Amino acid sequence: MGERYDVLVTLGDGVFPLVAAAEGKNTGGLALVRTGSGRATSASVRPKELDGLIMTASQLRAADDVRLKSARTDVTHQIKLTGGMMHYNWAINGKPFDMANPDANPILMEEGQRVRLDFINDTTMWHPMHLHGHTYQLGDLGPRKDTVTVLPKKELSVFFDCDNPCQWMLHCHNAYHGEAGMMAIVAYQA
């Protein structure tokens, strides 16, 4: 959920299938890219590339022109992903987002800071964590993304620069988890 990748593809003339396979499920999606004449493939087409090794974001590298400039980390925030299916009580740092008091429990930072977020998933679910208004970088060389998947019982660190002052939502991109409380405000002023 919420995972997006920018890729550059060069195609010749013809009709090309764009196929997506849902990891861990027996389903997928199909679109056709038409650059010239040709016949459409069947809806059940499965390119051989989908039978290869599944890569994770940590195995990818950002292009030089989009990588964050090298800088020291000014502040680190621990973001514990908490809750569970039994009581459906999703939260960040043990505190569910309160729609009646959205300014409660903000994650505060300052303009110009290099921030490290340490996501700690204390749950047994996957959480695609999305930050509005920014893109994170995984490690020193990893990809730039606005959503990162934090696997069950795992930790993941990301870096970003406070270069867009405002109040921004940080939330689980699984809408059911976000709406149940796995959201927080990231705030800083100019």
Coordinates of N, CA and C in Angstrom, one line a residue:
M1 N 0.8 -1.2 0.0 CA 0.0 0.0 0.0 C 0.9 1.2 0.0
G2 N 0.6 2.1 -0.9 CA 1.4 3.3 -1.0 C 2.8 3.2 -1.6
E3 N 3.2 2.1 -1.9 CA 4.6 1.9 -2.4 C 4.6 2.4 -3.9
R4 N 5.5 3.3 -4.2 CA 5.6 3.8 -5.6 C 7.1 3.9 -5.9
Y5 N 7.4 3.6 -7.2 CA 8.7 3.7 -7.6 C 8.7 4.5 -9.0
D6 N 9.6 5.4 -9.2 CA 9.8 6.0 -10.4 C 10.8 5.3 -11.2
V7 N 10.5 4.9 -12.4 CA 11.4 4.2 -13.3 C 11.4 4.8 -14.7
L8 N 12.5 4.7 -15.4 CA 12.5 5.1 -16.8 C 12.7 3.9 -17.7
V9 N 11.7 3.8 -18.6 CA 11.7 2.6 -19.5 C 11.7 3.1 -20.9
T10 N 12.5 2.5 -21.8 CA 12.6 2.9 -23.2 C 12.0 1.7 -24.0
L11 N 11.0 2.0 -24.8 CA 10.2 1.0 -25.5 C 10.4 1.3 -27.0
G12 N 10.3 0.2 -27.8 CA 10.3 0.3 -29.2 C 8.8 0.5 -29.7
D13 N 8.5 0.2 -30.9 CA 7.2 0.3 -31.4 C 6.5 -1.0 -31.1
G14 N 5.2 -0.9 -30.7 CA 4.4 -2.1 -30.4 C 3.5 -1.9 -29.3
V15 N 3.0 -3.1 -28.7 CA 2.1 -3.1 -27.6 C 2.8 -3.9 -26.5
F16 N 2.9 -3.3 -25.3 CA 3.7 -3.9 -24.3 C 2.9 -4.1 -23.0
P17 N 2.9 -5.3 -22.4 CA 2.1 -5.4 -21.2 C 2.9 -4.8 -20.0
L18 N 2.2 -4.1 -19.1 CA 2.7 -3.7 -17.9 C 2.0 -4.5 -16.8
V19 N 2.7 -5.4 -16.2 CA 2.1 -6.4 -15.3 C 2.6 -6.2 -13.9
A20 N 1.7 -6.2 -12.9 CA 2.0 -6.1 -11.5 C 1.6 -7.4 -10.8
A21 N 2.4 -8.0 -10.0 CA 2.0 -9.1 -9.2 C 2.0 -8.7 -7.7
A22 N 0.9 -9.1 -7.0 CA 0.8 -8.8 -5.6 C 1.6 -9.8 -4.8
E23 N 2.6 -9.4 -4.1 CA 3.5 -10.3 -3.3 C 2.7 -11.0 -2.3
G24 N 2.8 -12.3 -2.3 CA 2.1 -13.1 -1.3 C 0.6 -13.4 -1.6
K25 N 0.2 -13.0 -2.7 CA -1.2 -13.2 -3.1 C -1.3 -13.7 -4.5
N26 N -2.4 -14.3 -4.9 CA -2.5 -14.9 -6.2 C -3.4 -13.9 -7.0
T27 N -2.9 -12.7 -7.2 CA -3.6 -11.7 -8.0 C -2.6 -10.7 -8.5
G28 N -3.1 -9.8 -9.4 CA -2.2 -8.9 -10.0 C -3.0 -7.9 -10.8
G29 N -2.2 -7.1 -11.6 CA -2.9 -6.1 -12.4 C -2.2 -6.0 -13.8
L30 N -2.9 -5.6 -14.8 CA -2.4 -5.5 -16.2 C -2.8 -4.2 -16.8
A31 N -1.9 -3.5 -17.5 CA -2.1 -2.4 -18.3 C -1.3 -2.6 -19.6
L32 N -1.8 -2.0 -20.7 CA -1.1 -2.1 -21.9 C -0.5 -0.7 -22.3
V33 N 0.8 -0.7 -22.7 CA 1.4 0.5 -23.2 C 1.5 0.3 -24.7
R34 N 0.9 1.2 -25.5 CA 0.9 1.1 -26.9 C 1.7 2.3 -27.5
T35 N 2.8 1.9 -28.2 CA 3.6 2.9 -28.8 C 3.5 2.8 -30.4
G36 N 2.8 1.8 -30.8 CA 2.6 1.6 -32.3 C 1.6 0.5 -32.5
S37 N 1.5 0.0 -33.7 CA 0.6 -1.1 -33.9 C 1.0 -2.4 -33.4
G38 N 0.1 -3.3 -33.2 CA 0.4 -4.6 -32.6 C -0.8 -5.2 -31.9
R39 N -0.7 -6.4 -31.5 CA -1.8 -7.1 -30.8 C -1.6 -7.0 -29.3
A40 N -2.7 -6.9 -28.6 CA -2.6 -7.0 -27.2 C -2.4 -8.4 -26.7
T41 N -1.7 -8.5 -25.6 CA -1.4 -9.8 -25.0 C -2.6 -10.2 -24.2
S42 N -2.7 -11.5 -23.9 CA -3.8 -12.0 -23.1 C -3.7 -11.4 -21.7
A43 N -4.9 -11.4 -21.0 CA -4.9 -10.9 -19.6 C -4.1 -11.7 -18.6
S44 N -3.8 -12.9 -19.0 CA -3.1 -13.8 -18.1 C -1.6 -13.8 -18.3
V45 N -1.1 -12.9 -19.1 CA 0.3 -12.8 -19.4 C 1.1 -12.6 -18.1
R46 N 2.3 -13.3 -18.1 CA 3.2 -13.2 -16.9 C 4.6 -13.1 -17.5
P47 N 5.2 -11.9 -17.6 CA 6.5 -11.8 -18.1 C 7.5 -12.6 -17.2
K48 N 8.5 -13.1 -17.8 CA 9.5 -14.0 -17.1 C 10.2 -13.2 -16.0
E49 N 10.3 -11.8 -16.1 CA 10.9 -11.0 -15.1 C 10.3 -11.1 -13.8
L50 N 9.0 -11.5 -13.8 CA 8.3 -11.6 -12.5 C 8.6 -12.9 -11.7
D51 N 9.4 -13.8 -12.4 CA 9.8 -15.0 -11.7 C 11.2 -14.9 -11.1
G52 N 11.7 -13.7 -11.2 CA 13.1 -13.4 -10.7 C 13.1 -13.2 -9.2
L53 N 14.2 -12.7 -8.7 CA 14.4 -12.4 -7.3 C 13.5 -11.1 -6.9
I54 N 12.8 -11.2 -5.8 CA 12.1 -10.0 -5.3 C 13.0 -9.1 -4.6
M55 N 13.1 -7.9 -5.0 CA 14.0 -6.9 -4.4 C 13.3 -6.1 -3.3
T56 N 14.0 -5.6 -2.3 CA 13.4 -4.7 -1.4 C 14.0 -3.3 -1.6
A57 N 13.4 -2.3 -1.0 CA 13.9 -1.0 -1.2 C 15.3 -0.8 -0.7
S58 N 15.7 -1.6 0.3 CA 17.0 -1.5 0.9 C 18.1 -1.9 -0.1
Q59 N 17.7 -2.7 -1.1 CA 18.6 -3.1 -2.1 C 18.8 -2.1 -3.3
L60 N 18.0 -1.1 -3.3 CA 18.0 -0.1 -4.4 C 18.9 1.1 -4.0
R61 N 19.4 1.9 -4.9 CA 20.2 3.0 -4.7 C 19.6 4.2 -5.4
A62 N 19.7 5.4 -4.7 CA 19.2 6.6 -5.3 C 20.2 7.1 -6.4
A63 N 19.6 7.7 -7.4 CA 20.5 8.3 -8.5 C 21.2 9.5 -7.8
D64 N 22.4 9.8 -8.3 CA 23.2 10.9 -7.7 C 22.5 12.2 -7.6
D65 N 21.7 12.5 -8.6 CA 21.0 13.9 -8.6 C 19.8 14.0 -7.6
V66 N 19.4 12.9 -7.0 CA 18.3 12.9 -6.1 C 18.7 12.5 -4.7
R67 N 19.9 12.0 -4.5 CA 20.4 11.6 -3.2 C 20.5 12.8 -2.3
L68 N 20.2 12.7 -1.0 CA 20.4 13.7 0.0 C 21.9 14.0 0.0
K69 N 22.2 15.3 0.2 CA 23.6 15.7 0.3 C 24.1 15.2 1.7
S70 N 25.3 14.8 1.8 CA 25.9 14.3 3.0 C 25.8 15.3 4.1
A71 N 25.3 15.0 5.2 CA 25.2 15.9 6.4 C 25.0 15.1 7.6
R72 N 25.4 15.7 8.7 CA 25.3 15.1 10.0 C 23.8 15.1 10.4
T73 N 23.4 14.1 11.2 CA 22.0 14.1 11.7 C 21.9 15.1 12.9
D74 N 20.9 16.0 12.9 CA 20.7 16.9 13.9 C 19.8 16.4 15.1
V75 N 18.8 15.6 14.7 CA 17.9 15.0 15.7 C 17.4 13.7 15.2
T76 N 17.2 12.8 16.2 CA 16.6 11.5 15.9 C 15.4 11.3 16.7
H77 N 14.3 10.9 16.0 CA 13.0 10.6 16.7 C 12.7 9.1 16.6
Q78 N 12.4 8.5 17.7 CA 12.0 7.1 17.7 C 10.5 7.1 17.5
I79 N 10.1 6.3 16.4 CA 8.6 6.2 16.1 C 8.2 4.8 16.3
K80 N 7.6 4.5 17.5 CA 7.2 3.1 17.7 C 5.8 2.9 17.2
L81 N 5.7 1.9 16.4 CA 4.4 1.5 15.8 C 3.8 0.5 16.7
T82 N 2.6 0.8 17.3 CA 2.1 0.0 18.3 C 0.6 -0.4 18.0
G83 N 0.1 -1.4 18.7 CA -1.3 -1.8 18.6 C -1.4 -3.2 18.2
G84 N -2.6 -3.6 17.8 CA -2.8 -4.9 17.3 C -4.2 -5.2 16.8
M85 N -4.4 -6.3 16.2 CA -5.7 -6.7 15.7 C -6.7 -7.0 16.7
M86 N -6.3 -7.6 17.9 CA -7.2 -8.0 18.9 C -8.2 -6.9 19.3
H87 N -7.6 -5.8 19.6 CA -8.4 -4.6 20.1 C -8.5 -3.5 19.0
Y88 N -7.8 -3.7 17.9 CA -7.7 -2.7 16.8 C -7.4 -1.3 17.4
N89 N -6.3 -1.2 18.0 CA -5.9 0.0 18.7 C -4.6 0.5 18.2
W90 N -4.5 0.8 16.9 CA -3.2 1.2 16.3 C -2.8 2.6 16.8
A91 N -1.5 2.8 17.0 CA -1.0 4.1 17.5 C 0.5 4.3 17.1
I92 N 0.9 5.5 17.3 CA 2.4 5.9 17.2 C 2.8 6.3 18.6
N93 N 3.9 5.6 19.0 CA 4.5 5.8 20.4 C 3.4 5.6 21.4
G94 N 2.5 4.6 21.2 CA 1.5 4.2 22.2 C 0.4 5.2 22.3
K95 N 0.3 6.3 21.5 CA -0.7 7.3 21.6 C -1.5 7.3 20.3
P96 N -2.8 6.9 20.3 CA -3.5 7.1 19.0 C -3.8 8.5 18.7
F97 N -3.8 8.8 17.4 CA -4.1 10.2 17.0 C -5.5 10.5 17.4
D98 N -5.7 11.7 17.9 CA -7.0 12.2 18.4 C -7.6 13.2 17.5
M99 N -8.6 12.9 16.7 CA -9.2 13.8 15.7 C -9.8 15.0 16.4
A100 N -10.2 14.8 17.7 CA -10.8 16.0 18.4 C -9.7 16.9 18.9
N101 N -8.5 16.5 19.0 CA -7.4 17.3 19.4 C -6.1 17.0 18.6
P102 N -6.2 17.4 17.3 CA -5.1 16.9 16.3 C -3.7 17.5 16.7
D103 N -3.7 18.6 17.5 CA -2.4 19.2 17.8 C -1.7 18.5 19.0
A104 N -2.4 17.5 19.6 CA -1.8 16.8 20.7 C -0.7 15.9 20.3
N105 N 0.4 15.8 21.0 CA 1.5 14.9 20.8 C 2.2 15.1 19.5
P106 N 2.5 16.3 19.0 CA 3.2 16.4 17.8 C 4.7 16.0 17.9
I107 N 5.3 15.6 16.8 CA 6.7 15.3 16.7 C 7.4 16.6 16.2
L108 N 8.1 17.2 17.1 CA 8.6 18.6 16.8 C 10.1 18.5 16.3
M109 N 10.3 19.4 15.3 CA 11.7 19.6 14.8 C 11.8 21.0 14.4
E110 N 13.0 21.3 13.8 CA 13.2 22.7 13.4 C 13.6 22.8 12.0
E111 N 13.3 23.9 11.3 CA 13.6 24.1 9.9 C 15.2 24.0 9.8
G112 N 15.6 23.4 8.7 CA 17.0 23.2 8.4 C 17.7 22.0 9.0
Q113 N 17.0 21.3 9.9 CA 17.6 20.1 10.5 C 17.6 18.9 9.6
R114 N 18.6 18.1 9.7 CA 18.6 16.7 9.1 C 18.0 15.8 10.2
V115 N 16.9 15.1 9.9 CA 16.2 14.3 10.8 C 16.3 12.8 10.5
R116 N 16.5 12.1 11.5 CA 16.5 10.6 11.4 C 15.2 10.1 12.1
L117 N 14.4 9.3 11.4 CA 13.3 8.7 12.1 C 13.6 7.2 12.2
D118 N 13.6 6.7 13.4 CA 13.8 5.3 13.7 C 12.4 4.6 13.9
F119 N 11.9 4.0 12.9 CA 10.6 3.3 13.0 C 10.9 1.9 13.7
I120 N 10.1 1.7 14.7 CA 10.2 0.4 15.5 C 8.8 -0.2 15.4
N121 N 8.7 -1.3 14.7 CA 7.4 -1.9 14.6 C 7.2 -3.0 15.6
D122 N 6.5 -2.6 16.7 CA 6.2 -3.6 17.8 C 5.0 -4.5 17.5
T123 N 4.5 -4.4 16.3 CA 3.3 -5.2 15.9 C 3.6 -6.4 15.0
T124 N 2.6 -7.2 14.8 CA 2.7 -8.3 13.9 C 2.2 -8.0 12.5
M125 N 2.0 -6.8 12.1 CA 1.5 -6.4 10.8 C 2.5 -5.5 10.1
W126 N 2.4 -5.5 8.8 CA 3.2 -4.6 7.9 C 2.6 -3.2 8.1
H127 N 3.5 -2.2 8.1 CA 3.0 -0.8 8.2 C 3.7 0.1 7.1
P128 N 3.1 0.4 6.0 CA 3.7 1.4 5.1 C 3.6 2.8 5.6
M129 N 4.7 3.3 6.1 CA 4.6 4.6 6.8 C 4.9 5.8 5.8
H130 N 4.0 6.7 5.8 CA 4.0 7.8 4.8 C 4.1 9.1 5.5
L131 N 5.0 10.0 5.0 CA 5.1 11.4 5.5 C 4.8 12.3 4.4
H132 N 3.8 13.2 4.7 CA 3.4 14.2 3.7 C 4.5 15.3 3.6
G133 N 4.6 15.9 2.5 CA 5.5 17.1 2.3 C 7.0 16.9 2.2
H134 N 7.4 15.6 2.3 CA 8.8 15.3 2.3 C 9.1 13.9 1.6
T135 N 10.3 13.7 1.3 CA 10.7 12.3 0.9 C 11.9 11.9 1.8
Y136 N 11.8 10.7 2.3 CA 12.9 10.1 3.1 C 14.0 9.5 2.2
Q137 N 15.1 9.3 2.8 CA 16.1 8.4 2.1 C 16.5 7.3 3.1
L138 N 16.6 6.1 2.5 CA 17.0 5.0 3.3 C 18.5 4.9 3.3
G139 N 19.1 5.1 4.5 CA 20.5 5.1 4.6 C 21.2 6.2 3.9
D140 N 22.5 6.0 3.7 CA 23.3 7.1 3.0 C 23.1 7.1 1.5
L141 N 22.8 5.9 0.9 CA 22.7 5.8 -0.5 C 21.4 5.3 -1.1
G142 N 20.5 4.9 -0.2 CA 19.3 4.3 -0.6 C 18.3 5.2 -1.3
P143 N 17.2 4.6 -1.7 CA 16.2 5.3 -2.6 C 15.6 6.4 -1.8
R144 N 15.0 7.4 -2.5 CA 14.2 8.5 -1.9 C 12.8 8.1 -2.0
K145 N 12.0 8.1 -0.9 CA 10.6 7.6 -1.0 C 9.8 8.5 0.0
D146 N 8.5 8.5 -0.2 CA 7.6 9.2 0.8 C 6.9 8.1 1.6
T147 N 7.1 6.9 1.3 CA 6.4 5.8 2.0 C 7.5 4.6 2.1
V148 N 7.6 4.1 3.3 CA 8.5 3.0 3.6 C 7.7 1.9 4.3
T149 N 7.9 0.7 3.9 CA 7.2 -0.4 4.6 C 8.1 -0.9 5.8
V150 N 7.5 -0.9 6.9 CA 8.2 -1.4 8.1 C 7.6 -2.7 8.5
L151 N 8.4 -3.8 8.3 CA 8.0 -5.1 8.5 C 7.7 -5.5 9.9
P152 N 6.9 -6.5 10.2 CA 6.5 -6.9 11.6 C 7.7 -7.1 12.4
K153 N 7.7 -6.6 13.6 CA 8.8 -6.8 14.6 C 10.2 -6.4 14.1
K154 N 10.2 -5.5 13.2 CA 11.5 -5.0 12.6 C 11.7 -3.5 12.9
E155 N 12.9 -3.0 12.6 CA 13.2 -1.6 12.7 C 13.7 -1.1 11.4
L156 N 13.5 0.2 11.1 CA 13.9 0.8 9.8 C 14.2 2.2 10.1
S157 N 15.3 2.7 9.7 CA 15.7 4.1 9.8 C 15.7 4.9 8.5
V158 N 15.2 6.1 8.5 CA 15.1 6.9 7.3 C 15.6 8.3 7.7
F159 N 16.1 9.1 6.7 CA 16.6 10.4 6.9 C 15.8 11.4 6.0
F160 N 15.6 12.6 6.4 CA 15.0 13.7 5.6 C 15.4 15.0 6.1
D161 N 15.3 16.0 5.3 CA 15.7 17.4 5.6 C 14.4 18.2 5.9
C162 N 14.4 19.0 6.9 CA 13.3 19.9 7.3 C 13.4 21.1 6.4
D163 N 12.9 21.0 5.2 CA 13.0 22.1 4.2 C 11.6 22.5 3.6
N164 N 10.6 22.1 4.4 CA 9.2 22.5 3.9 C 8.4 22.7 5.2
P165 N 8.6 23.9 5.8 CA 7.9 24.1 7.1 C 6.4 24.1 7.1
C166 N 5.8 23.4 8.0 CA 4.4 23.3 8.1 C 4.0 22.3 9.2
Q167 N 2.8 21.9 9.3 CA 2.4 20.7 10.0 C 2.1 19.6 9.0
W168 N 2.8 18.5 9.1 CA 2.6 17.4 8.1 C 2.2 16.1 8.8
M169 N 1.3 15.4 8.1 CA 0.8 14.1 8.7 C 1.8 13.0 8.4
L170 N 2.1 12.2 9.4 CA 2.9 11.0 9.4 C 1.9 9.9 9.7
H171 N 1.7 8.9 8.8 CA 0.7 7.9 9.1 C 1.0 6.6 8.4
C172 N 0.3 5.6 8.9 CA 0.3 4.3 8.2 C -0.6 4.4 7.0
H173 N 0.0 4.0 5.9 CA -0.7 4.1 4.6 C -1.8 3.0 4.4
N174 N -1.8 2.1 5.4 CA -3.0 1.2 5.5 C -4.1 2.1 6.1
A175 N -5.0 2.5 5.3 CA -6.0 3.5 5.8 C -6.7 3.0 7.1
Y176 N -7.0 1.7 7.2 CA -7.7 1.2 8.4 C -6.8 1.4 9.6
H177 N -5.5 1.3 9.5 CA -4.6 1.5 10.7 C -4.5 3.0 11.0
G178 N -4.4 3.8 9.9 CA -4.3 5.3 10.1 C -5.5 5.8 10.8
E179 N -6.7 5.4 10.3 CA -8.0 6.0 10.8 C -8.2 5.5 12.2
A180 N -7.7 4.3 12.6 CA -7.8 3.8 14.0 C -6.8 4.5 14.9
G181 N -5.9 5.3 14.4 CA -5.0 6.0 15.3 C -3.5 6.0 15.0
M182 N -3.0 5.3 14.0 CA -1.6 5.2 13.7 C -1.2 6.4 12.8
M183 N -1.4 7.6 13.4 CA -1.0 8.9 12.8 C -0.4 9.8 13.8
A184 N 0.4 10.8 13.3 CA 0.9 11.8 14.2 C 1.2 13.0 13.3
I185 N 1.3 14.2 13.9 CA 1.7 15.4 13.2 C 3.2 15.6 13.4
V186 N 3.9 15.9 12.3 CA 5.3 16.3 12.3 C 5.2 17.8 12.0
A187 N 5.8 18.6 12.9 CA 5.6 20.0 12.9 C 6.9 20.8 13.1
Y188 N 7.1 21.9 12.2 CA 8.2 22.8 12.4 C 7.8 24.1 11.7
Q189 N 8.4 25.2 12.2 CA 8.1 26.5 11.6 C 9.3 27.1 10.9
A190 N 9.0 28.1 10.0 CA 10.1 28.8 9.3 C 10.7 29.8 10.2

